[in-house]
Amino acid sequence: MSSGEKTPKSGFQKRSKTQRAVEPAAPAPIKLATESPRFLISRMSAIGDTILTLPVACALRDRFPHAKISWIVEEKSAPVVRRHPAVDELIVLPRGWFTSPSRIRDARRQLRALECDVSIDCQGMTKSSLACYLSGAEHRIGYAGKHARELSRWFSNVQVNPVFHHLTDRSLELLIPLGIHSPSVRWDLPIAGPAQVWARRYRNTIPSQRIAILNPGATWHSKRWLPERFGATARYLYDRYGYTSIAAWGTPFDRAMASDIVSTSNGTAILAPETDLQHLAAMIQTADLFISNDTGPLHMAVAVGTKTIGLYGATKPGDSGPYGQTAIQVAYESGSARQRRAASNAAMCAIGVEHVCQAVDEIEHQRQLLVAA
C-alpha cells in the first residue's frame, strides 16, 4: 500500500484446513537437568527492539529464580540492559563483530565461558543466531517461518513459529519450550539512582504541574513527523490542559528539529537538556505524557510507565508499537525495509495535528474517569 492510502484494520484472517495442515508442529518441551539452568538471551540491535525484549528476561527470572541469565548485546543498546535485575551477566560486542574472524573467535571464547544450557535468539538474524551457536548451548531456541531471517534457522535446533505479531509477544513465545506460557509482561528498565535524582531536580525547575515530552527524532526520515506539527500539539496541550512541553533530542539533527518545535510553540515548549540514555529515561519517567515517532525512546517511555502516543507511517504499530498504549497510523509506506527506509515521510504527514489532539483528549478523559472513581 502506498503512502496516503488508509491502512487496513488489523486482525487475524481465517485459514483453510489445507493451510492448517502444513503448519509446523509445536516444538517438544525442553527437559532441563537442573533448577539452576544457564540461559543466554541474544538481542543485539536497535535500542527500541532491545527494550521490547526485556520481558523475556523477566519471565525467565520468574520461572527460574535460581537460574543464571546472560544477555549478549552490541554496544549501542548495552545501557538499557546493564544492571537489569533479571540479568546476571552482560556480554557487549562491538558492531560488526561477526564480520571479523578474530572477533568471532573472541566472542566464542566469551560465550563458551558462560557454559549455557539454553540460548534464545530473540532477533532472528544471522549475527544473533550465530552468537547462540557459538555459546555451545545444547538447546538453541529460535524462530521458524518468516521471522527466521537470513541464516538464523540454520543455527537453531528448537524452532518456534510465533502466533503473535508484536515483537514483545512473539519474543515471549520463544519461552514456550521451557514451559513458560502467557507470562505477565513487565520491563524493569534499569535507571541509575543518580540519573533519577537529576531528573527530579530538573522537573522541579519547571513550574507547570503537567509535563509532556515531544520526541521528533527517528533513524529514518520516513518515520519523522513534522516539527511544526509537534509545535502545534504543544500549543494545544498548554491551552487545553496546562501542559508545558519539553522537546527532546539526541543528535545534532534532532536538536535542530527540537528547536523548530520550540520556535513554533508560541512559548509552550522548551528545549530539553542534553542527556544520555539513562538520564533521558529518568526524565521521561517524571513526565505525564510522551509523544514520539517510532524510535527507541518511545519504548523507553512505555517501559517506565509514562502515558505514550506513538506516531507511525513507515512501520506498523502491530509489529513494534507502544505496547498496550496509543498508536496512530493513517497511512503506511509499503515495500521492503530498504524501500520504506528510503521513502519520504508522506505517510507520516498523513497524520494531522487533530489526530494527535484527539488521542490526547482520550487519555485525559480516561484520567478524569480514574480520578472520579
Tab-separated table of C-alpha atoms in Angstrom:
chain	number	residue	atom	x	y	z
A	1	MET	CA	0.000	0.000	0.000
A	2	SER	CA	1.439	3.362	-0.929
A	3	SER	CA	1.566	6.339	1.388
A	4	GLY	CA	-1.611	8.369	1.586
A	5	GLU	CA	-3.869	5.326	1.474
A	6	LYS	CA	-5.759	4.265	4.549
A	7	THR	CA	-4.308	1.324	6.388
A	8	PRO	CA	-6.367	-1.845	6.658
A	9	LYS	CA	-7.790	-2.794	10.013
A	10	SER	CA	-5.574	-5.209	11.884
A	11	GLY	CA	-6.818	-8.650	12.842
A	12	PHE	CA	-6.491	-12.354	12.214
A	13	GLN	CA	-7.620	-13.867	8.950
A	14	LYS	CA	-9.260	-17.266	8.791
A	15	ARG	CA	-7.163	-20.007	7.267
A	16	SER	CA	-8.245	-23.026	5.318
A	17	LYS	CA	-7.850	-26.603	6.547
A	18	THR	CA	-5.114	-27.062	3.955
A	19	GLN	CA	-3.173	-24.166	5.415
A	20	ARG	CA	-3.542	-25.558	8.921
A	21	ALA	CA	-2.263	-28.938	7.805
A	22	VAL	CA	1.107	-27.600	6.661
A	23	GLU	CA	1.844	-25.588	9.784
A	24	PRO	CA	4.902	-26.846	11.678
A	25	ALA	CA	4.299	-28.859	14.818
A	26	ALA	CA	4.944	-27.243	18.163
A	27	PRO	CA	8.464	-27.918	19.443
A	28	ALA	CA	8.904	-30.588	22.088
A	29	PRO	CA	9.350	-29.300	25.649
A	30	ILE	CA	12.947	-28.874	26.747
A	31	LYS	CA	13.855	-31.011	29.744
A	32	LEU	CA	16.343	-29.276	31.983
A	33	ALA	CA	18.539	-31.313	34.293
A	34	THR	CA	18.736	-28.638	36.979
A	35	GLU	CA	16.626	-25.990	38.699
A	36	SER	CA	19.551	-23.606	38.165
A	37	PRO	CA	19.918	-23.619	34.375
A	38	ARG	CA	22.085	-21.176	32.461
A	39	PHE	CA	20.351	-19.075	29.816
A	40	LEU	CA	21.674	-16.775	27.099
A	41	ILE	CA	19.407	-14.146	25.524
A	42	SER	CA	20.592	-12.866	22.159
A	43	ARG	CA	19.213	-9.483	21.111
A	44	MET	CA	21.773	-7.007	19.933
A	45	SER	CA	20.220	-4.497	17.570
A	46	ALA	CA	18.218	-1.295	17.957
A	47	ILE	CA	17.610	0.281	21.352
A	48	GLY	CA	13.832	0.083	20.974
A	49	ASP	CA	13.843	-3.594	19.982
A	50	THR	CA	16.155	-4.369	22.891
A	51	ILE	CA	13.759	-2.693	25.322
A	52	LEU	CA	10.840	-4.594	23.802
A	53	THR	CA	12.705	-7.837	24.566
A	54	LEU	CA	13.323	-7.118	28.274
A	55	PRO	CA	10.144	-9.004	29.339
A	56	VAL	CA	11.874	-12.211	28.198
A	57	ALA	CA	14.487	-11.813	30.927
A	58	CYS	CA	11.778	-11.004	33.493
A	59	ALA	CA	9.739	-14.083	32.549
A	60	LEU	CA	12.793	-16.337	32.753
A	61	ARG	CA	13.656	-14.965	36.196
A	62	ASP	CA	10.102	-15.509	37.448
A	63	ARG	CA	10.050	-19.129	36.266
A	64	PHE	CA	13.646	-19.984	37.153
A	65	PRO	CA	14.587	-17.818	40.170
A	66	HIS	CA	17.935	-19.604	40.650
A	67	ALA	CA	18.997	-19.521	37.001
A	68	LYS	CA	21.964	-17.644	35.620
A	69	ILE	CA	20.719	-15.355	32.862
A	70	SER	CA	23.175	-13.754	30.461
A	71	TRP	CA	22.457	-11.356	27.592
A	72	ILE	CA	24.565	-10.641	24.528
A	73	VAL	CA	24.211	-7.164	23.065
A	74	GLU	CA	26.056	-4.719	20.854
A	75	GLU	CA	27.492	-1.520	22.316
A	76	LYS	CA	24.703	0.867	21.277
A	77	SER	CA	21.970	-0.914	23.232
A	78	ALA	CA	24.021	-2.004	26.243
A	79	PRO	CA	22.831	0.855	28.540
A	80	VAL	CA	19.218	-0.379	28.534
A	81	VAL	CA	20.237	-3.880	29.686
A	82	ARG	CA	23.160	-3.119	32.013
A	83	ARG	CA	22.169	-3.526	35.697
A	84	HIS	CA	18.835	-5.101	34.782
A	85	PRO	CA	17.640	-7.000	37.873
A	86	ALA	CA	16.916	-10.182	35.891
A	87	VAL	CA	20.251	-10.268	34.027
A	88	ASP	CA	23.326	-11.659	35.780
A	89	GLU	CA	25.903	-11.052	33.075
A	90	LEU	CA	26.071	-8.808	30.025
A	91	ILE	CA	28.311	-9.618	27.077
A	92	VAL	CA	28.901	-6.479	24.985
A	93	LEU	CA	30.257	-6.917	21.470
A	94	PRO	CA	31.340	-4.219	19.011
A	95	ARG	CA	29.200	-3.555	15.968
A	96	GLY	CA	30.246	-5.766	13.055
A	97	TRP	CA	31.879	-8.338	15.339
A	98	PHE	CA	30.613	-11.211	13.185
A	99	THR	CA	32.458	-9.970	10.073
A	100	SER	CA	35.921	-10.464	11.579
A	101	PRO	CA	37.397	-13.955	12.200
A	102	SER	CA	39.376	-12.693	15.190
A	103	ARG	CA	36.305	-11.046	16.728
A	104	ILE	CA	34.258	-14.189	16.131
A	105	ARG	CA	36.911	-16.205	17.983
A	106	ASP	CA	36.882	-13.680	20.818
A	107	ALA	CA	33.082	-13.815	21.014
A	108	ARG	CA	33.178	-17.616	21.068
A	109	ARG	CA	35.653	-17.572	23.954
A	110	GLN	CA	33.450	-15.203	25.993
A	111	LEU	CA	30.269	-17.108	25.233
A	112	ARG	CA	31.659	-20.577	25.883
A	113	ALA	CA	32.813	-19.391	29.309
A	114	LEU	CA	29.147	-18.891	30.246
A	115	GLU	CA	28.504	-22.665	29.922
A	116	CYS	CA	24.922	-22.031	28.828
A	117	ASP	CA	22.314	-24.776	28.720
A	118	VAL	CA	19.800	-22.832	26.626
A	119	SER	CA	20.227	-19.939	24.224
A	120	ILE	CA	17.305	-17.861	22.959
A	121	ASP	CA	17.621	-15.948	19.690
A	122	CYS	CA	15.063	-13.158	20.042
A	123	GLN	CA	16.223	-11.348	16.920
A	124	GLY	CA	16.113	-13.939	14.163
A	125	MET	CA	19.175	-12.654	12.300
A	126	THR	CA	22.447	-14.293	11.300
A	127	LYS	CA	24.510	-12.481	13.935
A	128	SER	CA	22.106	-13.165	16.803
A	129	SER	CA	21.717	-16.849	15.983
A	130	LEU	CA	25.442	-17.250	15.342
A	131	ALA	CA	26.084	-15.960	18.857
A	132	CYS	CA	23.739	-18.627	20.206
A	133	TYR	CA	25.579	-21.289	18.228
A	134	LEU	CA	28.986	-20.077	19.397
A	135	SER	CA	27.851	-20.329	23.009
A	136	GLY	CA	27.761	-24.116	22.704
A	137	ALA	CA	24.288	-24.282	24.302
A	138	GLU	CA	22.708	-27.718	23.899
A	139	HIS	CA	19.263	-26.185	23.285
A	140	ARG	CA	19.225	-23.242	20.864
A	141	ILE	CA	15.748	-21.737	20.595
A	142	GLY	CA	14.951	-19.619	17.560
A	143	TYR	CA	12.199	-18.694	15.165
A	144	ALA	CA	10.625	-20.724	12.409
A	145	GLY	CA	8.811	-19.147	9.474
A	146	LYS	CA	9.177	-15.565	8.279
A	147	HIS	CA	10.781	-14.323	11.484
A	148	ALA	CA	13.761	-16.643	10.926
A	149	ARG	CA	15.637	-14.254	8.658
A	150	GLU	CA	18.933	-14.600	6.812
A	151	LEU	CA	20.783	-17.729	8.043
A	152	SER	CA	19.272	-17.858	11.522
A	153	ARG	CA	17.252	-21.027	11.002
A	154	TRP	CA	20.458	-22.985	10.376
A	155	PHE	CA	21.888	-22.212	13.815
A	156	SER	CA	18.856	-23.065	15.993
A	157	ASN	CA	17.740	-26.592	16.865
A	158	VAL	CA	14.469	-25.714	18.672
A	159	GLN	CA	12.214	-23.607	16.469
A	160	VAL	CA	9.025	-21.740	17.346
A	161	ASN	CA	6.611	-20.372	14.753
A	162	PRO	CA	5.020	-17.432	16.592
A	163	VAL	CA	1.310	-16.686	16.514
A	164	PHE	CA	1.508	-13.082	17.682
A	165	HIS	CA	2.747	-10.159	15.613
A	166	HIS	CA	4.109	-7.746	18.198
A	167	LEU	CA	7.811	-8.119	18.867
A	168	THR	CA	7.326	-8.434	22.621
A	169	ASP	CA	4.639	-11.095	22.354
A	170	ARG	CA	6.447	-13.182	19.773
A	171	SER	CA	9.692	-12.966	21.760
A	172	LEU	CA	7.860	-14.356	24.785
A	173	GLU	CA	6.543	-17.216	22.636
A	174	LEU	CA	10.134	-18.433	22.358
A	175	LEU	CA	9.831	-19.451	26.017
A	176	ILE	CA	7.062	-21.981	25.357
A	177	PRO	CA	9.520	-24.917	25.013
A	178	LEU	CA	10.672	-24.029	28.542
A	179	GLY	CA	7.129	-24.395	29.890
A	180	ILE	CA	6.508	-20.645	30.113
A	181	HIS	CA	3.086	-19.819	28.688
A	182	SER	CA	1.476	-16.355	28.630
A	183	PRO	CA	3.712	-14.740	31.252
A	184	SER	CA	2.939	-11.311	32.631
A	185	VAL	CA	4.664	-8.529	30.713
A	186	ARG	CA	6.920	-6.214	32.659
A	187	TRP	CA	10.076	-4.326	31.785
A	188	ASP	CA	12.040	-3.416	34.938
A	189	LEU	CA	14.071	-0.978	32.851
A	190	PRO	CA	17.174	-0.192	34.903
A	191	ILE	CA	17.665	3.512	35.678
A	192	ALA	CA	20.616	4.543	37.817
A	193	GLY	CA	19.854	6.382	41.047
A	194	PRO	CA	21.922	9.483	40.208
A	195	ALA	CA	20.010	9.853	36.923
A	196	GLN	CA	16.708	9.698	38.786
A	197	VAL	CA	17.879	12.343	41.267
A	198	TRP	CA	18.923	14.599	38.384
A	199	ALA	CA	15.577	14.112	36.622
A	200	ARG	CA	13.576	15.043	39.725
A	201	ARG	CA	15.684	18.173	40.219
A	202	TYR	CA	15.196	19.148	36.570
A	203	ARG	CA	11.465	18.531	36.815
A	204	ASN	CA	11.281	20.891	39.800
A	205	THR	CA	12.693	23.724	37.681
A	206	ILE	CA	9.549	23.668	35.510
A	207	PRO	CA	6.588	25.400	37.196
A	208	SER	CA	3.832	23.547	35.295
A	209	GLN	CA	2.007	20.754	37.081
A	210	ARG	CA	1.903	18.734	33.860
A	211	ILE	CA	4.815	17.891	31.591
A	212	ALA	CA	4.717	16.409	28.089
A	213	ILE	CA	7.844	15.290	26.255
A	214	LEU	CA	7.771	15.569	22.454
A	215	ASN	CA	10.336	13.477	20.578
A	216	PRO	CA	10.789	14.393	16.870
A	217	GLY	CA	13.817	12.178	16.210
A	218	ALA	CA	13.937	8.900	14.286
A	219	THR	CA	16.571	6.875	12.479
A	220	TRP	CA	14.631	7.029	9.191
A	221	HIS	CA	13.373	10.224	7.553
A	222	SER	CA	10.247	8.257	6.603
A	223	LYS	CA	9.457	7.914	10.328
A	224	ARG	CA	9.589	11.646	11.129
A	225	TRP	CA	6.528	13.765	11.829
A	226	LEU	CA	6.833	17.482	11.051
A	227	PRO	CA	8.333	19.637	13.843
A	228	GLU	CA	5.766	22.389	13.302
A	229	ARG	CA	3.003	19.868	13.963
A	230	PHE	CA	4.669	18.939	17.223
A	231	GLY	CA	4.740	22.691	17.928
A	232	ALA	CA	1.009	22.979	17.233
A	233	THR	CA	0.405	19.986	19.504
A	234	ALA	CA	2.391	21.727	22.260
A	235	ARG	CA	0.117	24.757	21.923
A	236	TYR	CA	-2.969	22.543	22.237
A	237	LEU	CA	-1.563	20.738	25.270
A	238	TYR	CA	-0.944	24.068	27.011
A	239	ASP	CA	-4.208	25.772	26.050
A	240	ARG	CA	-6.462	22.816	26.844
A	241	TYR	CA	-4.711	21.043	29.723
A	242	GLY	CA	-1.962	23.321	31.031
A	243	TYR	CA	0.995	21.238	29.872
A	244	THR	CA	4.487	22.567	29.375
A	245	SER	CA	6.154	20.528	26.640
A	246	ILE	CA	9.822	19.536	26.502
A	247	ALA	CA	11.297	18.962	23.039
A	248	ALA	CA	13.732	16.046	23.371
A	249	TRP	CA	16.729	15.403	21.131
A	250	GLY	CA	19.703	13.103	20.766
A	251	THR	CA	21.711	14.014	17.674
A	252	PRO	CA	22.534	17.486	16.312
A	253	PHE	CA	19.894	16.958	13.604
A	254	ASP	CA	17.345	16.018	16.261
A	255	ARG	CA	18.264	19.171	18.161
A	256	ALA	CA	17.511	21.291	15.099
A	257	MET	CA	14.058	19.722	14.858
A	258	ALA	CA	13.501	20.146	18.599
A	259	SER	CA	14.434	23.817	18.237
A	260	ASP	CA	11.820	24.128	15.476
A	261	ILE	CA	9.244	22.693	17.869
A	262	VAL	CA	10.123	25.338	20.426
A	263	SER	CA	10.032	28.173	17.890
A	264	THR	CA	6.581	27.143	16.590
A	265	SER	CA	5.042	26.500	20.018
A	266	ASN	CA	4.355	30.138	20.980
A	267	GLY	CA	6.299	29.692	24.205
A	268	THR	CA	4.563	26.496	25.314
A	269	ALA	CA	7.596	24.226	24.704
A	270	ILE	CA	11.189	24.347	25.916
A	271	LEU	CA	14.319	22.627	24.620
A	272	ALA	CA	15.406	19.576	26.607
A	273	PRO	CA	18.910	19.491	28.073
A	274	GLU	CA	21.492	17.160	26.579
A	275	THR	CA	21.068	13.645	28.018
A	276	ASP	CA	22.444	10.156	27.688
A	277	LEU	CA	20.087	7.161	27.628
A	278	GLN	CA	19.989	6.844	31.419
A	279	HIS	CA	19.151	10.488	32.027
A	280	LEU	CA	16.648	10.506	29.173
A	281	ALA	CA	14.833	7.514	30.681
A	282	ALA	CA	14.781	9.197	34.066
A	283	MET	CA	13.438	12.427	32.562
A	284	ILE	CA	10.705	10.542	30.690
A	285	GLN	CA	9.754	8.780	33.920
A	286	THR	CA	8.931	12.160	35.512
A	287	ALA	CA	6.689	13.225	32.607
A	288	ASP	CA	2.921	12.863	32.365
A	289	LEU	CA	2.823	12.269	28.607
A	290	PHE	CA	5.248	11.249	25.862
A	291	ILE	CA	4.546	11.758	22.143
A	292	SER	CA	7.041	10.337	19.682
A	293	ASN	CA	7.842	8.880	16.314
A	294	ASP	CA	8.744	5.183	16.132
A	295	THR	CA	12.135	5.200	17.823
A	296	GLY	CA	13.885	3.852	20.922
A	297	PRO	CA	12.732	6.487	23.450
A	298	LEU	CA	9.119	5.651	22.568
A	299	HIS	CA	9.552	2.155	24.002
A	300	MET	CA	11.566	3.571	26.874
A	301	ALA	CA	8.508	5.654	27.800
A	302	VAL	CA	6.293	2.569	27.818
A	303	ALA	CA	8.828	0.701	29.955
A	304	VAL	CA	8.921	3.419	32.637
A	305	GLY	CA	5.124	3.668	32.749
A	306	THR	CA	4.571	7.083	31.147
A	307	LYS	CA	1.440	7.552	29.052
A	308	THR	CA	2.600	7.290	25.459
A	309	ILE	CA	1.359	8.173	21.976
A	310	GLY	CA	3.322	6.666	19.069
A	311	LEU	CA	3.189	8.046	15.510
A	312	TYR	CA	3.584	5.549	12.666
A	313	GLY	CA	3.990	5.713	8.897
A	314	ALA	CA	6.831	3.523	7.612
A	315	THR	CA	6.348	0.789	10.214
A	316	LYS	CA	3.322	-0.923	11.699
A	317	PRO	CA	2.348	-0.495	15.347
A	318	GLY	CA	1.025	-4.060	15.339
A	319	ASP	CA	4.623	-5.217	14.947
A	320	SER	CA	6.503	-2.803	17.195
A	321	GLY	CA	4.096	-0.237	18.571
A	322	PRO	CA	3.998	1.223	22.093
A	323	TYR	CA	2.981	-1.922	23.950
A	324	GLY	CA	-0.504	-1.581	25.437
A	325	GLN	CA	-0.628	2.143	24.712
A	326	THR	CA	-1.782	4.507	21.952
A	327	ALA	CA	-0.524	4.321	18.365
A	328	ILE	CA	-1.668	6.484	15.459
A	329	GLN	CA	-1.332	5.437	11.830
A	330	VAL	CA	-3.277	6.943	8.954
A	331	ALA	CA	-1.186	5.703	6.020
A	332	TYR	CA	1.533	3.089	5.538
A	333	GLU	CA	4.629	3.201	3.357
A	334	SER	CA	4.719	-0.199	1.659
A	335	GLY	CA	7.690	-2.122	0.291
A	336	SER	CA	10.767	-3.776	1.716
A	337	ALA	CA	12.540	-2.403	4.760
A	338	ARG	CA	15.100	-0.787	2.484
A	339	GLN	CA	12.390	0.856	0.377
A	340	ARG	CA	10.486	2.094	3.428
A	341	ARG	CA	13.673	3.467	4.938
A	342	ALA	CA	14.446	5.408	1.735
A	343	ALA	CA	10.881	6.711	1.306
A	344	SER	CA	9.673	10.230	2.005
A	345	ASN	CA	7.720	10.993	5.167
A	346	ALA	CA	4.462	11.295	3.207
A	347	ALA	CA	2.799	8.564	5.289
A	348	MET	CA	3.759	10.414	8.466
A	349	CYS	CA	2.421	13.654	7.005
A	350	ALA	CA	-0.970	11.956	6.689
A	351	ILE	CA	-1.177	12.210	10.476
A	352	GLY	CA	-2.777	15.526	11.304
A	353	VAL	CA	-2.458	17.562	14.479
A	354	GLU	CA	-6.134	16.821	15.029
A	355	HIS	CA	-5.425	13.078	15.183
A	356	VAL	CA	-2.853	13.557	17.929
A	357	CYS	CA	-5.019	16.006	19.839
A	358	GLN	CA	-7.893	13.535	19.735
A	359	ALA	CA	-5.618	10.863	21.222
A	360	VAL	CA	-4.594	13.335	23.946
A	361	ASP	CA	-8.271	14.033	24.698
A	362	GLU	CA	-8.965	10.311	25.082
A	363	ILE	CA	-6.058	9.879	27.502
A	364	GLU	CA	-7.148	12.869	29.569
A	365	HIS	CA	-10.738	11.604	29.602
A	366	GLN	CA	-9.573	8.243	30.949
A	367	ARG	CA	-7.571	10.038	33.641
A	368	GLN	CA	-10.647	12.000	34.686
A	369	LEU	CA	-12.634	8.770	34.957
A	370	LEU	CA	-9.947	7.249	37.197
A	371	VAL	CA	-9.951	10.304	39.442
A	372	ALA	CA	-13.749	10.229	39.655
A	373	ALA	CA	-13.697	6.542	40.564
